[in-house]
PDB file of C-alpha atoms and ligand atoms in Angstrom:
ATOM      1  CA  MET Q  25     -15.655  38.055  -3.680  1.00 46.00           C
ATOM      2  CA  ASP Q  26     -13.146  37.304  -6.396  1.00 51.00           C
ATOM      3  CA  ASN Q  27     -11.438  33.984  -6.237  1.00 52.00           C
ATOM      4  CA  LYS Q  28      -7.870  34.800  -7.178  1.00 59.00           C
ATOM      5  CA  PHE Q  29      -7.188  31.286  -8.373  1.00 56.00           C
ATOM      6  CA  PRO Q  30     -10.475  29.834  -9.548  1.00 51.00           C
ATOM      7  CA  GLY Q  31     -10.805  26.154  -8.819  1.00 51.00           C
ATOM      8  CA  LYS Q  32      -8.154  26.098  -6.105  1.00 61.00           C
ATOM      9  CA  ASP Q  33      -9.084  26.732  -2.513  1.00 85.00           C
ATOM     10  CA  ILE Q  34      -5.528  27.242  -1.266  1.00 93.00           C
ATOM     11  CA  THR Q  35      -3.908  30.399  -2.620  1.00 92.00           C
ATOM     12  CA  GLU Q  36      -0.289  31.580  -2.529  1.00 92.00           C
ATOM     13  CA  GLU Q  37      -1.499  34.184  -0.071  1.00 93.00           C
ATOM     14  CA  ASP Q  38      -2.857  31.446   2.241  1.00 94.00           C
ATOM     15  CA  LEU Q  39       0.578  29.825   2.328  1.00 96.00           C
ATOM     16  CA  LYS Q  40       2.021  33.133   3.516  1.00 96.00           C
ATOM     17  CA  SER Q  41      -0.624  34.444   5.853  1.00 95.00           C
ATOM     18  CA  LYS Q  42      -3.113  31.721   6.884  1.00 95.00           C
ATOM     19  CA  PHE Q  43      -0.697  28.914   7.729  1.00 97.00           C
ATOM     20  CA  PRO Q  44       2.848  30.251   7.308  1.00 98.00           C
ATOM     21  CA  LEU Q  45       4.303  27.612   9.659  1.00 98.00           C
ATOM     22  CA  ALA Q  46       2.519  24.589   8.164  1.00 98.00           C
ATOM     23  CA  SER Q  47       2.968  25.701   4.572  1.00 98.00           C
ATOM     24  CA  SER Q  48       5.240  24.217   1.956  1.00 98.00           C
ATOM     25  CA  ASN Q  49       7.268  27.446   1.970  1.00 98.00           C
ATOM     26  CA  ASN Q  50       9.162  25.883   4.877  1.00 98.00           C
ATOM     27  CA  GLU Q  51      11.737  23.153   4.750  1.00 98.00           C
ATOM     28  CA  LYS Q  52      10.117  19.735   4.922  1.00 98.00           C
ATOM     29  CA  LYS Q  53       9.587  18.702   8.526  1.00 98.00           C
ATOM     30  CA  ILE Q  54      11.133  15.472   9.762  1.00 98.00           C
ATOM     31  CA  ILE Q  55       9.572  14.179  12.958  1.00 98.00           C
ATOM     32  CA  GLU Q  56      11.863  11.815  14.800  1.00 98.00           C
ATOM     33  CA  ILE Q  57      10.186   9.404  17.182  1.00 98.00           C
ATOM     34  CA  ASP Q  58      13.292   7.403  18.083  1.00 96.00           C
ATOM     35  CA  GLU Q  59      16.559   6.272  16.448  1.00 95.00           C
ATOM     36  CA  THR Q  60      14.760   4.056  13.963  1.00 95.00           C
ATOM     37  CA  VAL Q  61      11.380   5.715  13.418  1.00 98.00           C
ATOM     38  CA  SER Q  62      10.778   9.080  11.801  1.00 98.00           C
ATOM     39  CA  PHE Q  63       8.046  10.647   9.717  1.00 98.00           C
ATOM     40  CA  GLY Q  64       8.714  12.790   6.659  1.00 98.00           C
ATOM     41  CA  ASP Q  65      12.347  11.933   5.907  1.00 97.00           C
ATOM     42  CA  ASN Q  66      11.458  10.630   2.450  1.00 95.00           C
ATOM     43  CA  GLN Q  67      13.035   7.309   3.294  1.00 97.00           C
ATOM     44  CA  LYS Q  68      11.238   5.651   6.192  1.00 98.00           C
ATOM     45  CA  ILE Q  69       7.587   4.699   6.232  1.00 98.00           C
ATOM     46  CA  PRO Q  70       6.411   4.092   9.804  1.00 98.00           C
ATOM     47  CA  ILE Q  71       3.404   1.892  10.470  1.00 98.00           C
ATOM     48  CA  ILE Q  72       1.152   2.636  13.431  1.00 99.00           C
ATOM     49  CA  ALA Q  73      -0.996  -0.407  14.140  1.00 98.00           C
ATOM     50  CA  GLY Q  74      -3.173  -1.869  16.829  1.00 98.00           C
ATOM     51  CA  PRO Q  75      -6.743  -2.382  17.909  1.00 98.00           C
ATOM     52  CA  ASN Q  76      -9.317   0.347  17.804  1.00 96.00           C
ATOM     53  CA  GLY Q  77      -9.802   0.277  21.547  1.00 96.00           C
ATOM     54  CA  VAL Q  78      -7.628  -0.937  24.403  1.00 97.00           C
ATOM     55  CA  GLU Q  79     -10.173  -3.512  25.512  1.00 95.00           C
ATOM     56  CA  ASN Q  80      -7.997  -5.263  28.065  1.00 96.00           C
ATOM     57  CA  LYS Q  81      -4.368  -6.005  28.872  1.00 98.00           C
ATOM     58  CA  ASP Q  82      -4.272  -9.383  27.203  1.00 98.00           C
ATOM     59  CA  LEU Q  83      -5.508  -7.971  23.898  1.00 97.00           C
ATOM     60  CA  ILE Q  84      -3.013  -5.132  23.740  1.00 98.00           C
ATOM     61  CA  PHE Q  85      -0.128  -7.389  24.835  1.00 98.00           C
ATOM     62  CA  ARG Q  86      -0.945  -9.863  22.081  1.00 98.00           C
ATOM     63  CA  CYS Q  87      -1.026  -7.020  19.565  1.00 98.00           C
ATOM     64  CA  CYS Q  88       2.372  -5.785  20.804  1.00 98.00           C
ATOM     65  CA  GLU Q  89       3.821  -9.265  20.329  1.00 98.00           C
ATOM     66  CA  VAL Q  90       2.626  -9.292  16.708  1.00 98.00           C
ATOM     67  CA  LEU Q  91       4.109  -5.826  16.170  1.00 98.00           C
ATOM     68  CA  GLU Q  92       7.469  -6.952  17.556  1.00 98.00           C
ATOM     69  CA  LYS Q  93       7.416 -10.032  15.361  1.00 98.00           C
ATOM     70  CA  ASN Q  94       6.890  -7.760  12.355  1.00 98.00           C
ATOM     71  CA  LYS Q  95       9.473  -5.214  13.574  1.00 98.00           C
ATOM     72  CA  ILE Q  96       6.894  -2.444  13.835  1.00 98.00           C
ATOM     73  CA  LYS Q  97       7.388   0.073  16.634  1.00 98.00           C
ATOM     74  CA  LEU Q  98       4.201   2.125  16.974  1.00 98.00           C
ATOM     75  CA  ILE Q  99       1.128   0.738  18.706  1.00 98.00           C
ATOM     76  CA  ARG Q 100      -2.239   2.442  18.421  1.00 98.00           C
ATOM     77  CA  GLY Q 101      -5.097   1.898  20.845  1.00 96.00           C
ATOM     78  CA  ASN Q 102      -7.635   4.254  22.292  1.00 97.00           C
ATOM     79  CA  ILE Q 103      -8.875   4.231  25.853  1.00 97.00           C
ATOM     80  CA  TYR Q 104     -11.244   7.123  25.138  1.00 96.00           C
ATOM     81  CA  LYS Q 105     -13.448   6.601  22.101  1.00 91.00           C
ATOM     82  CA  PRO Q 106     -15.437   9.184  20.197  1.00 89.00           C
ATOM     83  CA  LEU Q 107     -18.396   6.841  19.676  1.00 85.00           C
ATOM     84  CA  THR Q 108     -21.060   8.218  17.339  1.00 83.00           C
ATOM     85  CA  PHE Q 109     -23.931   7.237  19.634  1.00 83.00           C
ATOM     86  CA  PRO Q 110     -24.006   7.811  23.392  1.00 82.00           C
ATOM     87  CA  TYR Q 111     -25.567   4.482  24.363  1.00 80.00           C
ATOM     88  CA  ARG Q 112     -22.619   2.330  25.287  1.00 73.00           C
ATOM     89  CA  SER Q 113     -23.748  -1.231  25.395  1.00 73.00           C
ATOM     90  CA  LYS Q 114     -21.588  -3.991  26.820  1.00 76.00           C
ATOM     91  CA  LYS Q 115     -20.569  -4.681  23.260  1.00 75.00           C
ATOM     92  CA  TYR Q 116     -19.377  -1.164  22.375  1.00 78.00           C
ATOM     93  CA  PHE Q 117     -17.348   0.417  25.132  1.00 79.00           C
ATOM     94  CA  ASP Q 118     -14.256   2.388  25.873  1.00 88.00           C
ATOM     95  CA  ILE Q 119     -12.210   1.535  28.913  1.00 93.00           C
ATOM     96  CA  GLY Q 120     -11.573   5.125  29.955  1.00 94.00           C
ATOM     97  CA  ASP Q 121      -9.138   6.018  32.747  1.00 96.00           C
ATOM     98  CA  GLU Q 122      -8.810   2.348  33.706  1.00 96.00           C
ATOM     99  CA  GLY Q 123      -6.867   1.898  30.470  1.00 97.00           C
ATOM    100  CA  ILE Q 124      -4.034   4.165  31.623  1.00 98.00           C
ATOM    101  CA  LYS Q 125      -2.597   1.368  33.792  1.00 98.00           C
ATOM    102  CA  ILE Q 126      -2.738  -1.013  30.846  1.00 98.00           C
ATOM    103  CA  LEU Q 127      -0.848   1.470  28.662  1.00 98.00           C
ATOM    104  CA  GLU Q 128       1.732   1.855  31.454  1.00 98.00           C
ATOM    105  CA  SER Q 129       2.335  -1.875  31.459  1.00 98.00           C
ATOM    106  CA  VAL Q 130       2.644  -1.866  27.656  1.00 98.00           C
ATOM    107  CA  LYS Q 131       5.453   0.672  28.090  1.00 97.00           C
ATOM    108  CA  LYS Q 132       7.196  -1.476  30.707  1.00 97.00           C
ATOM    109  CA  ASN Q 133       6.996  -4.709  28.743  1.00 98.00           C
ATOM    110  CA  PHE Q 134       7.505  -3.772  25.102  1.00 98.00           C
ATOM    111  CA  ASP Q 135       9.795  -1.640  23.017  1.00 97.00           C
ATOM    112  CA  VAL Q 136       6.923   0.209  21.356  1.00 98.00           C
ATOM    113  CA  LYS Q 137       5.747   3.821  21.290  1.00 98.00           C
ATOM    114  CA  ILE Q 138       2.128   4.554  22.131  1.00 98.00           C
ATOM    115  CA  VAL Q 139      -0.262   6.498  19.903  1.00 98.00           C
ATOM    116  CA  THR Q 140      -3.559   7.228  21.623  1.00 98.00           C
ATOM    117  CA  GLU Q 141      -6.371   9.729  21.285  1.00 98.00           C
ATOM    118  CA  ILE Q 142      -7.093  12.439  23.832  1.00 98.00           C
ATOM    119  CA  MET Q 143     -10.486  14.123  23.638  1.00 98.00           C
ATOM    120  CA  GLU Q 144     -10.567  16.312  26.735  1.00 97.00           C
ATOM    121  CA  GLU Q 145      -8.154  18.877  28.096  1.00 97.00           C
ATOM    122  CA  ASN Q 146      -8.283  17.415  31.601  1.00 97.00           C
ATOM    123  CA  LYS Q 147      -6.807  14.083  30.397  1.00 98.00           C
ATOM    124  CA  PHE Q 148      -3.401  15.391  29.283  1.00 98.00           C
ATOM    125  CA  GLU Q 149      -1.996  15.396  32.798  1.00 98.00           C
ATOM    126  CA  LEU Q 150      -3.191  11.810  33.395  1.00 98.00           C
ATOM    127  CA  LEU Q 151      -1.657  10.502  30.188  1.00 97.00           C
ATOM    128  CA  LYS Q 152       1.543  12.467  30.008  1.00 95.00           C
ATOM    129  CA  ASP Q 153       3.794   9.569  31.009  1.00 96.00           C
ATOM    130  CA  VAL Q 154       2.247   6.974  28.699  1.00 97.00           C
ATOM    131  CA  VAL Q 155       1.469   8.689  25.425  1.00 98.00           C
ATOM    132  CA  ASP Q 156       4.280   9.178  22.891  1.00 98.00           C
ATOM    133  CA  ILE Q 157       2.193  10.574  20.038  1.00 98.00           C
ATOM    134  CA  ILE Q 158      -1.034  12.419  20.904  1.00 98.00           C
ATOM    135  CA  GLN Q 159      -3.849  11.632  18.510  1.00 98.00           C
ATOM    136  CA  ILE Q 160      -6.420  14.329  17.794  1.00 98.00           C
ATOM    137  CA  GLY Q 161      -9.295  12.473  16.168  1.00 98.00           C
ATOM    138  CA  ALA Q 162     -11.190  13.558  13.081  1.00 98.00           C
ATOM    139  CA  ARG Q 163     -14.123  14.809  15.115  1.00 98.00           C
ATOM    140  CA  ASN Q 164     -11.879  17.116  17.122  1.00 98.00           C
ATOM    141  CA  MET Q 165      -9.881  18.452  14.190  1.00 98.00           C
ATOM    142  CA  GLN Q 166     -11.328  21.902  14.736  1.00 98.00           C
ATOM    143  CA  ASN Q 167     -11.384  21.811  18.526  1.00 98.00           C
ATOM    144  CA  PHE Q 168      -8.824  24.604  18.684  1.00 98.00           C
ATOM    145  CA  PRO Q 169      -8.460  24.801  22.499  1.00 98.00           C
ATOM    146  CA  LEU Q 170      -7.798  21.031  22.557  1.00 98.00           C
ATOM    147  CA  ILE Q 171      -5.129  21.341  19.853  1.00 98.00           C
ATOM    148  CA  SER Q 172      -3.466  24.262  21.651  1.00 98.00           C
ATOM    149  CA  ARG Q 173      -3.440  22.275  24.884  1.00 98.00           C
ATOM    150  CA  ALA Q 174      -2.026  19.195  23.122  1.00 98.00           C
ATOM    151  CA  ALA Q 175       0.783  21.348  21.706  1.00 98.00           C
ATOM    152  CA  GLU Q 176       1.874  22.274  25.221  1.00 98.00           C
ATOM    153  CA  GLU Q 177       2.806  18.643  25.939  1.00 97.00           C
ATOM    154  CA  LYS Q 178       5.774  18.997  23.573  1.00 95.00           C
ATOM    155  CA  LYS Q 179       5.070  15.597  22.067  1.00 98.00           C
ATOM    156  CA  PRO Q 180       4.308  14.829  18.435  1.00 98.00           C
ATOM    157  CA  ILE Q 181       0.652  15.264  17.503  1.00 99.00           C
ATOM    158  CA  LEU Q 182      -1.193  13.076  15.023  1.00 99.00           C
ATOM    159  CA  LEU Q 183      -3.889  15.284  13.551  1.00 99.00           C
ATOM    160  CA  LYS Q 184      -6.608  13.470  11.615  1.00 98.00           C
ATOM    161  CA  ARG Q 185      -8.497  15.304   8.899  1.00 98.00           C
ATOM    162  CA  HIS Q 186     -12.212  15.615   9.617  1.00 98.00           C
ATOM    163  CA  PHE Q 187     -14.331  13.819   6.998  1.00 97.00           C
ATOM    164  CA  GLY Q 188     -16.035  17.085   6.051  1.00 95.00           C
ATOM    165  CA  CYS Q 189     -13.076  19.442   6.120  1.00 96.00           C
ATOM    166  CA  SER Q 190     -10.851  20.703   3.344  1.00 96.00           C
ATOM    167  CA  ILE Q 191      -7.080  20.471   3.241  1.00 97.00           C
ATOM    168  CA  ARG Q 192      -7.056  24.218   3.871  1.00 96.00           C
ATOM    169  CA  ASP Q 193      -9.028  23.639   7.092  1.00 96.00           C
ATOM    170  CA  LEU Q 194      -6.634  20.851   8.123  1.00 98.00           C
ATOM    171  CA  LEU Q 195      -3.595  23.061   7.659  1.00 98.00           C
ATOM    172  CA  GLY Q 196      -5.308  25.817   9.645  1.00 97.00           C
ATOM    173  CA  SER Q 197      -5.730  23.362  12.526  1.00 98.00           C
ATOM    174  CA  ALA Q 198      -2.103  22.238  12.297  1.00 98.00           C
ATOM    175  CA  GLU Q 199      -1.094  25.896  12.500  1.00 98.00           C
ATOM    176  CA  TYR Q 200      -2.810  26.101  15.913  1.00 98.00           C
ATOM    177  CA  ALA Q 201      -0.295  23.587  17.278  1.00 98.00           C
ATOM    178  CA  MET Q 202       2.659  25.130  15.480  1.00 98.00           C
ATOM    179  CA  ILE Q 203       1.935  28.651  16.664  1.00 98.00           C
ATOM    180  CA  LYS Q 204       2.244  27.202  20.193  1.00 98.00           C
ATOM    181  CA  ASN Q 205       5.769  26.167  19.286  1.00 98.00           C
ATOM    182  CA  ASN Q 206       5.045  22.522  18.688  1.00 98.00           C
ATOM    183  CA  HIS Q 207       6.060  21.869  15.094  1.00 98.00           C
ATOM    184  CA  ASP Q 208       5.851  18.093  15.346  1.00 98.00           C
ATOM    185  CA  VAL Q 209       2.499  17.607  13.668  1.00 99.00           C
ATOM    186  CA  ILE Q 210       1.805  14.479  11.616  1.00 99.00           C
ATOM    187  CA  LEU Q 211      -1.233  14.839   9.358  1.00 99.00           C
ATOM    188  CA  CYS Q 212      -3.527  11.894   8.677  1.00 99.00           C
ATOM    189  CA  GLU Q 213      -5.941  11.321   5.807  1.00 98.00           C
ATOM    190  CA  ARG Q 214      -8.734   9.012   7.043  1.00 98.00           C
ATOM    191  CA  GLY Q 215     -11.453   9.374   4.429  1.00 96.00           C
ATOM    192  CA  VAL Q 216     -14.004  12.026   3.641  1.00 96.00           C
ATOM    193  CA  SER Q 217     -17.764  12.084   3.152  1.00 93.00           C
ATOM    194  CA  ALA Q 218     -18.993  12.271  -0.423  1.00 87.00           C
ATOM    195  CA  PRO Q 219     -22.560  12.079  -1.785  1.00 80.00           C
ATOM    196  CA  HIS Q 220     -22.378   8.334  -2.311  1.00 75.00           C
ATOM    197  CA  THR Q 221     -20.637   7.401   0.948  1.00 75.00           C
ATOM    198  CA  HIS Q 222     -22.269   6.183   4.160  1.00 68.00           C
ATOM    199  CA  ARG Q 223     -24.024   3.522   2.130  1.00 67.00           C
ATOM    200  CA  SER Q 224     -23.497  -0.176   2.295  1.00 64.00           C
ATOM    201  CA  SER Q 225     -20.420  -0.220   0.083  1.00 67.00           C
ATOM    202  CA  SER Q 226     -18.302   2.432   1.717  1.00 74.00           C
ATOM    203  CA  ARG Q 227     -18.537   4.568   4.789  1.00 83.00           C
ATOM    204  CA  PHE Q 228     -15.998   7.207   3.767  1.00 92.00           C
ATOM    205  CA  LEU Q 229     -13.971   7.816   0.647  1.00 93.00           C
ATOM    206  CA  LEU Q 230     -10.207   7.573   1.075  1.00 96.00           C
ATOM    207  CA  ASP Q 231      -8.971  10.755  -0.550  1.00 97.00           C
ATOM    208  CA  ILE Q 232      -5.741   9.431  -2.045  1.00 97.00           C
ATOM    209  CA  GLN Q 233      -5.404  12.660  -3.994  1.00 97.00           C
ATOM    210  CA  ALA Q 234      -5.115  14.514  -0.682  1.00 98.00           C
ATOM    211  CA  ILE Q 235      -1.716  12.860  -0.177  1.00 98.00           C
ATOM    212  CA  PRO Q 236       0.136  14.618  -3.034  1.00 98.00           C
ATOM    213  CA  ALA Q 237      -2.015  17.730  -2.534  1.00 97.00           C
ATOM    214  CA  ILE Q 238      -0.947  18.024   1.108  1.00 98.00           C
ATOM    215  CA  LYS Q 239       2.682  17.424   0.165  1.00 98.00           C
ATOM    216  CA  ASP Q 240       2.417  20.277  -2.361  1.00 97.00           C
ATOM    217  CA  ASN Q 241       0.979  22.686   0.174  1.00 98.00           C
ATOM    218  CA  SER Q 242       2.529  21.731   3.502  1.00 98.00           C
ATOM    219  CA  CYS Q 243       5.890  20.940   5.045  1.00 98.00           C
ATOM    220  CA  LEU Q 244       4.277  18.409   7.412  1.00 99.00           C
ATOM    221  CA  PRO Q 245       4.298  14.634   6.906  1.00 98.00           C
ATOM    222  CA  ILE Q 246       1.059  13.020   5.752  1.00 99.00           C
ATOM    223  CA  ILE Q 247       0.023   9.469   6.585  1.00 99.00           C
ATOM    224  CA  SER Q 248      -3.033   7.451   5.580  1.00 99.00           C
ATOM    225  CA  ASP Q 249      -5.590   5.494   7.623  1.00 98.00           C
ATOM    226  CA  PRO Q 250      -7.339   3.051   5.270  1.00 98.00           C
ATOM    227  CA  SER Q 251      -9.131   1.285   8.146  1.00 97.00           C
ATOM    228  CA  HIS Q 252     -11.279   4.242   9.146  1.00 96.00           C
ATOM    229  CA  ALA Q 253     -11.732   5.373   5.563  1.00 95.00           C
ATOM    230  CA  SER Q 254     -13.106   2.134   4.188  1.00 93.00           C
ATOM    231  CA  PHE Q 255     -14.630   0.706   7.374  1.00 92.00           C
ATOM    232  CA  TRP Q 256     -14.069  -2.616   5.659  1.00 94.00           C
ATOM    233  CA  HIS Q 257     -11.276  -5.064   6.438  1.00 96.00           C
ATOM    234  CA  LYS Q 258     -11.028  -6.470   2.931  1.00 96.00           C
ATOM    235  CA  TRP Q 259     -10.047  -3.115   1.472  1.00 96.00           C
ATOM    236  CA  VAL Q 260      -7.368  -2.261   3.992  1.00 98.00           C
ATOM    237  CA  GLU Q 261      -4.634  -4.013   2.011  1.00 98.00           C
ATOM    238  CA  PRO Q 262      -5.300  -2.451  -1.421  1.00 98.00           C
ATOM    239  CA  LEU Q 263      -5.816   0.983   0.093  1.00 98.00           C
ATOM    240  CA  SER Q 264      -2.625   0.672   2.156  1.00 98.00           C
ATOM    241  CA  LEU Q 265      -0.603  -0.238  -0.913  1.00 98.00           C
ATOM    242  CA  GLY Q 266      -2.278   2.549  -2.917  1.00 98.00           C
ATOM    243  CA  SER Q 267      -1.549   5.113  -0.212  1.00 98.00           C
ATOM    244  CA  ILE Q 268       2.149   4.244  -0.096  1.00 98.00           C
ATOM    245  CA  ALA Q 269       2.359   4.254  -3.888  1.00 98.00           C
ATOM    246  CA  ALA Q 270       0.774   7.717  -3.840  1.00 98.00           C
ATOM    247  CA  GLY Q 271       3.447   8.979  -1.468  1.00 98.00           C
ATOM    248  CA  ALA Q 272       1.951   8.557   2.012  1.00 98.00           C
ATOM    249  CA  GLU Q 273       4.663   8.917   4.657  1.00 98.00           C
ATOM    250  CA  GLY Q 274       3.180   6.377   7.032  1.00 98.00           C
ATOM    251  CA  LEU Q 275       0.091   4.293   7.723  1.00 99.00           C
ATOM    252  CA  MET Q 276      -2.334   3.763  10.558  1.00 98.00           C
ATOM    253  CA  ILE Q 277      -3.816   0.266  10.472  1.00 98.00           C
ATOM    254  CA  GLU Q 278      -6.313  -1.424  12.761  1.00 98.00           C
ATOM    255  CA  PHE Q 279      -5.747  -5.042  13.656  1.00 98.00           C
ATOM    256  CA  HIS Q 280      -7.233  -7.357  16.270  1.00 98.00           C
ATOM    257  CA  PRO Q 281      -6.947 -11.055  17.223  1.00 98.00           C
ATOM    258  CA  ASP Q 282     -10.665 -11.590  16.650  1.00 97.00           C
ATOM    259  CA  PRO Q 283     -11.799  -8.641  14.508  1.00 97.00           C
ATOM    260  CA  ARG Q 284     -15.477  -9.520  14.150  1.00 95.00           C
ATOM    261  CA  ASN Q 285     -15.756  -9.532  17.944  1.00 94.00           C
ATOM    262  CA  ALA Q 286     -13.836  -6.291  18.511  1.00 93.00           C
ATOM    263  CA  ALA Q 287     -15.464  -3.926  20.995  1.00 90.00           C
ATOM    264  CA  VAL Q 288     -15.448  -1.073  18.480  1.00 89.00           C
ATOM    265  CA  ASP Q 289     -15.560  -1.000  14.660  1.00 90.00           C
ATOM    266  CA  PRO Q 290     -15.510  -4.795  14.165  1.00 91.00           C
ATOM    267  CA  LEU Q 291     -15.748  -4.591  10.380  1.00 93.00           C
ATOM    268  CA  GLN Q 292     -12.591  -2.638   9.704  1.00 95.00           C
ATOM    269  CA  ALA Q 293      -9.899  -4.473  11.656  1.00 98.00           C
ATOM    270  CA  ILE Q 294      -7.768  -7.108   9.963  1.00 98.00           C
ATOM    271  CA  ASN Q 295      -6.563 -10.175  11.868  1.00 98.00           C
ATOM    272  CA  PHE Q 296      -3.010 -11.013  12.949  1.00 98.00           C
ATOM    273  CA  ASP Q 297      -2.297 -13.143   9.942  1.00 98.00           C
ATOM    274  CA  GLU Q 298      -3.608 -10.559   7.502  1.00 98.00           C
ATOM    275  CA  PHE Q 299      -1.547  -7.904   9.254  1.00 98.00           C
ATOM    276  CA  SER Q 300       1.697  -9.872   8.928  1.00 98.00           C
ATOM    277  CA  LYS Q 301       0.980 -10.520   5.247  1.00 98.00           C
ATOM    278  CA  LEU Q 302       0.215  -6.838   4.703  1.00 98.00           C
ATOM    279  CA  VAL Q 303       3.485  -5.765   6.322  1.00 98.00           C
ATOM    280  CA  SER Q 304       5.381  -8.140   4.077  1.00 98.00           C
ATOM    281  CA  LYS Q 305       3.625  -6.764   0.942  1.00 98.00           C
ATOM    282  CA  LEU Q 306       4.330  -3.223   2.096  1.00 98.00           C
ATOM    283  CA  ARG Q 307       7.998  -4.118   2.527  1.00 98.00           C
ATOM    284  CA  ASN Q 308       8.119  -5.416  -1.033  1.00 98.00           C
ATOM    285  CA  LEU Q 309       6.453  -2.300  -2.398  1.00 98.00           C
ATOM    286  CA  SER Q 310       8.671   0.015  -0.387  1.00 98.00           C
ATOM    287  CA  LYS Q 311      11.785  -1.615  -1.867  1.00 98.00           C
ATOM    288  CA  VAL Q 312      10.665  -0.595  -5.353  1.00 98.00           C
ATOM    289  CA  LEU Q 313      10.174   2.943  -4.054  1.00 98.00           C
ATOM    290  CA  ASN Q 314      13.584   2.963  -2.336  1.00 98.00           C
ATOM    291  CA  LYS Q 315      11.935   3.320   1.044  1.00 98.00           C
ATOM    292  CA  THR Q 316      11.851   1.267   4.221  1.00 98.00           C
ATOM    293  CA  ILE Q 317       8.899   0.194   6.333  1.00 98.00           C
ATOM    294  CA  VAL Q 318       9.645   0.751  10.020  1.00 98.00           C
TER     295      VAL Q 318
HETATM  296  C1  PEP D 428      -9.530   6.251  15.632  1.00 64.86           C
HETATM  297  O1  PEP D 428      -8.424   6.376  15.088  1.00 64.86           O
HETATM  298  O2  PEP D 428      -9.778   5.390  16.480  1.00 64.86           O
HETATM  299  C2  PEP D 428     -10.610   7.163  15.239  1.00 64.86           C
HETATM  300  C3  PEP D 428     -11.686   7.342  15.991  1.00 64.86           C
HETATM  301  O3  PEP D 428     -10.414   7.728  14.040  1.00 64.86           O
HETATM  302  P1  PEP D 428     -11.129   8.985  13.362  1.00 64.86           P
HETATM  303  O4  PEP D 428     -10.962  10.115  14.346  1.00 64.86           O
HETATM  304  O5  PEP D 428     -10.349   9.184  12.112  1.00 64.86           O
HETATM  305  O6  PEP D 428     -12.560   8.607  13.122  1.00 64.86           O
HETATM  306 MN1   MN D 429     -12.132   3.980  15.198  1.00 64.86          MN
END
């Protein structure tokens, strides 16, 4: 079959017929979370930060305190974890339904919004009062029934790009939410597989180029997750700064009071001190760009 635009996988025709709602032919979407936080307004850069997993109440409360100190409003933390291997030792666990109560108490005690992943359709009802932004993880990016069900909640969706999927695929998945009348989809670049990844030096490759490419092809905001991309705490700062410089409209960062002893992904989380320093560097950078970290 002829490729109408050799070298480009997204064609003008795709913008019109494959993902007409997600395409850049529409006015840029601004997704308001509250009075101070919005994605895609070309001015604010929201940070979503927190531990990988909601291990216990004390951990998530301590993280919320650090967020408040840094004037950051969005906490991340998963109670359901898409762990690569099914053997869940005491060391690597997700808290499951038990974590719902913890998230409820986060809501009662802190002025933060909760971003958490949902992997199964039967969990939406259980989480509907605690989740503010529904995360669809990379591994479920093409779980179309899950995305359609998430759209019904009428809450913003954070859709992470699968590490083996193209931008065209990502926009197709976003369209599944939008066609269900939920246009509040935040896209997230979290690293892709390349021939030299999954070796000792890098697990995934943060596709910084995807940031301007997505902005060229879609009306939806795009944020970056350097923690999952690099899998390495020391690179979270440079990749965060690089993402914002490249035009990312938000960040997802993992942090933990004792990263090397985190229940999941202990190599990628930064500690409290490193997080506060990172936020301050991001604030300095955003000033130069005439933007504000929120
Ligand atoms: C996560 O954010 O905790 C996560 C599992 O990310 P990803 O789906 O990008 O691997
Ligand atoms: Mn993770």
